[in-house]
Coordinates of C-alpha atoms in Angstrom, one line a residue:
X1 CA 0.0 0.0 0.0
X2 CA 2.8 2.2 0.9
X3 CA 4.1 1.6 -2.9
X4 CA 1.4 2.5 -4.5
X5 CA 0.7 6.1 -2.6
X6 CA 4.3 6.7 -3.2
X7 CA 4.0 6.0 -7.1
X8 CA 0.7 8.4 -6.8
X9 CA 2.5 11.1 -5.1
X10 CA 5.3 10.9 -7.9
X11 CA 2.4 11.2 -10.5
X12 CA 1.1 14.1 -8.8
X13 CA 4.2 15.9 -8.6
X14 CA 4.9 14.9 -12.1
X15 CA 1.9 16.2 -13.2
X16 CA 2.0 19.4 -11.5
X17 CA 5.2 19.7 -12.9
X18 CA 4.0 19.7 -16.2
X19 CA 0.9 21.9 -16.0
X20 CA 3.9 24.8 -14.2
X21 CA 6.2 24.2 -17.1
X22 CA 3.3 24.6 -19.4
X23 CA 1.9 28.5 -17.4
X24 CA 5.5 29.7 -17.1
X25 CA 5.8 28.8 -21.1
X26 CA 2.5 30.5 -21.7
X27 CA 3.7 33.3 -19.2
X28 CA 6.6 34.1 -21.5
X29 CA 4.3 33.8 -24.8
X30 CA 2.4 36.6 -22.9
X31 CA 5.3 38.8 -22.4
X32 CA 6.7 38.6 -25.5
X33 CA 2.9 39.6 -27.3
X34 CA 2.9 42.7 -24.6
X35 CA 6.3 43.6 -25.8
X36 CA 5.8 43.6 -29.5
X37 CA 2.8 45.4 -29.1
X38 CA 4.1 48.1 -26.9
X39 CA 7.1 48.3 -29.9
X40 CA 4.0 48.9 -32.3
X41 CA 2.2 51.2 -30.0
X42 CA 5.6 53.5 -30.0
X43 CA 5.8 53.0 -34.0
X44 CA 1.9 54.1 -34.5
X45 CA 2.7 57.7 -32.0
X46 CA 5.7 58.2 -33.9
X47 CA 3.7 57.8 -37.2
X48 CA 1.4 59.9 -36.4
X49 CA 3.6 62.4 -35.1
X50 CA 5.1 62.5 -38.0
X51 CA 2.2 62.6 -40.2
X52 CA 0.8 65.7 -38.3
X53 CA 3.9 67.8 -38.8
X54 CA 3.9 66.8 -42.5
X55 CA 0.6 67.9 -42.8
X56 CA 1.4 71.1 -41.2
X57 CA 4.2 71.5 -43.3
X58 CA 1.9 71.4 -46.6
X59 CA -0.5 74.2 -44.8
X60 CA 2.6 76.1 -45.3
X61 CA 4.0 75.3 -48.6
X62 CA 0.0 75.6 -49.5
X63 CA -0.5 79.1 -48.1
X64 CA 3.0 80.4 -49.4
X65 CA 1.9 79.0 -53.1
X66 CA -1.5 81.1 -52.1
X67 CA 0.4 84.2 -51.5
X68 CA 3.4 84.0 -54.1
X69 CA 0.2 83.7 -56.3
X70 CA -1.4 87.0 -54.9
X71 CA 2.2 88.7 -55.4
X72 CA 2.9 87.9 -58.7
X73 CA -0.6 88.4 -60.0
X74 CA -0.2 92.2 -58.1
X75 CA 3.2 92.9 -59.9
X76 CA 2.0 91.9 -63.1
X77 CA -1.0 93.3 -62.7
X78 CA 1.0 97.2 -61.9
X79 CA 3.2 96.5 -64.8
X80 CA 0.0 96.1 -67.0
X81 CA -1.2 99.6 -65.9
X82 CA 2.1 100.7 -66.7
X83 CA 2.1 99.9 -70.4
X84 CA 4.7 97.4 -70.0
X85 CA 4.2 94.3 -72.4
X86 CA 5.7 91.1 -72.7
X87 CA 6.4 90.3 -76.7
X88 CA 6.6 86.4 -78.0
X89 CA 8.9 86.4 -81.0
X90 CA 7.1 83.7 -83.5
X91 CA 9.3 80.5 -84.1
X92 CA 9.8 81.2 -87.9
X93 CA 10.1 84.8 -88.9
X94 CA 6.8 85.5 -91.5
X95 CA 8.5 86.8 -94.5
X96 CA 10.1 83.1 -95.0
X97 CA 6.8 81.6 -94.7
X98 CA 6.4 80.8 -98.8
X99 CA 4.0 77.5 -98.1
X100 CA 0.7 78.5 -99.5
X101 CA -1.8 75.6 -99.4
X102 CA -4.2 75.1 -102.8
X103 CA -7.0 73.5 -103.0
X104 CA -9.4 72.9 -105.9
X105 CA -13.2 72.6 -105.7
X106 CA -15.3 70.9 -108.2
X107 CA -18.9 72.0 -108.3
X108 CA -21.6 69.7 -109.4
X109 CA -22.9 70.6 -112.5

């Protein structure tokens, strides 16, 4: 009788064992997850750190496009009033242009 409580007690133990090797193992999974998703956490802040101060950074270029717009439309606008044109120069100079085009009609009769 002695024997066989002695073999259960080893069981026991051997089992409990076991099911501790197994929550410490799961224990570890469990940290490991937390860490990786406080490492994405920290990614996701910066990210969106970033991506506000990008956005506030096209505000800017946005409104300076706005008012180089406004500045350039006033200058030109007081050089208009001034008389001051700008003159394109055509690509070929007209007095070379011989090319005529002909074309002949034929009117039903």
């Amino acid at each position: 009788m002695r024997d066989l409580l002695i073999r259960l007690d080893q069981r026991v133990d051997d089992g409990f064992k076991s099911m501790n090797e197994k929550l410490d193992a799961m224990n570890r999974r469990a940290d490991g997850l937390d860490q990786r998703t406080e490492g994405i956490e920290t990614r996701v802040r910066t990210l969106e750190t970033w991506r506000s101060e990008v956005q506030g950074g096209a505000k800017g270029i946005g409104l300076g496009w706005k008012v180089g717009s406004a500045i350039f439309g006033a200058i030109a606008g007081i050089l208009a009033w001034l008389g001051v044109q700008n003159v394109v120069a055509p690509t070929k100079p007209l007095a070379k242009q011989t090319e005529t085009i002909e074309r002949t009609i034929q009117v039903p009769r």
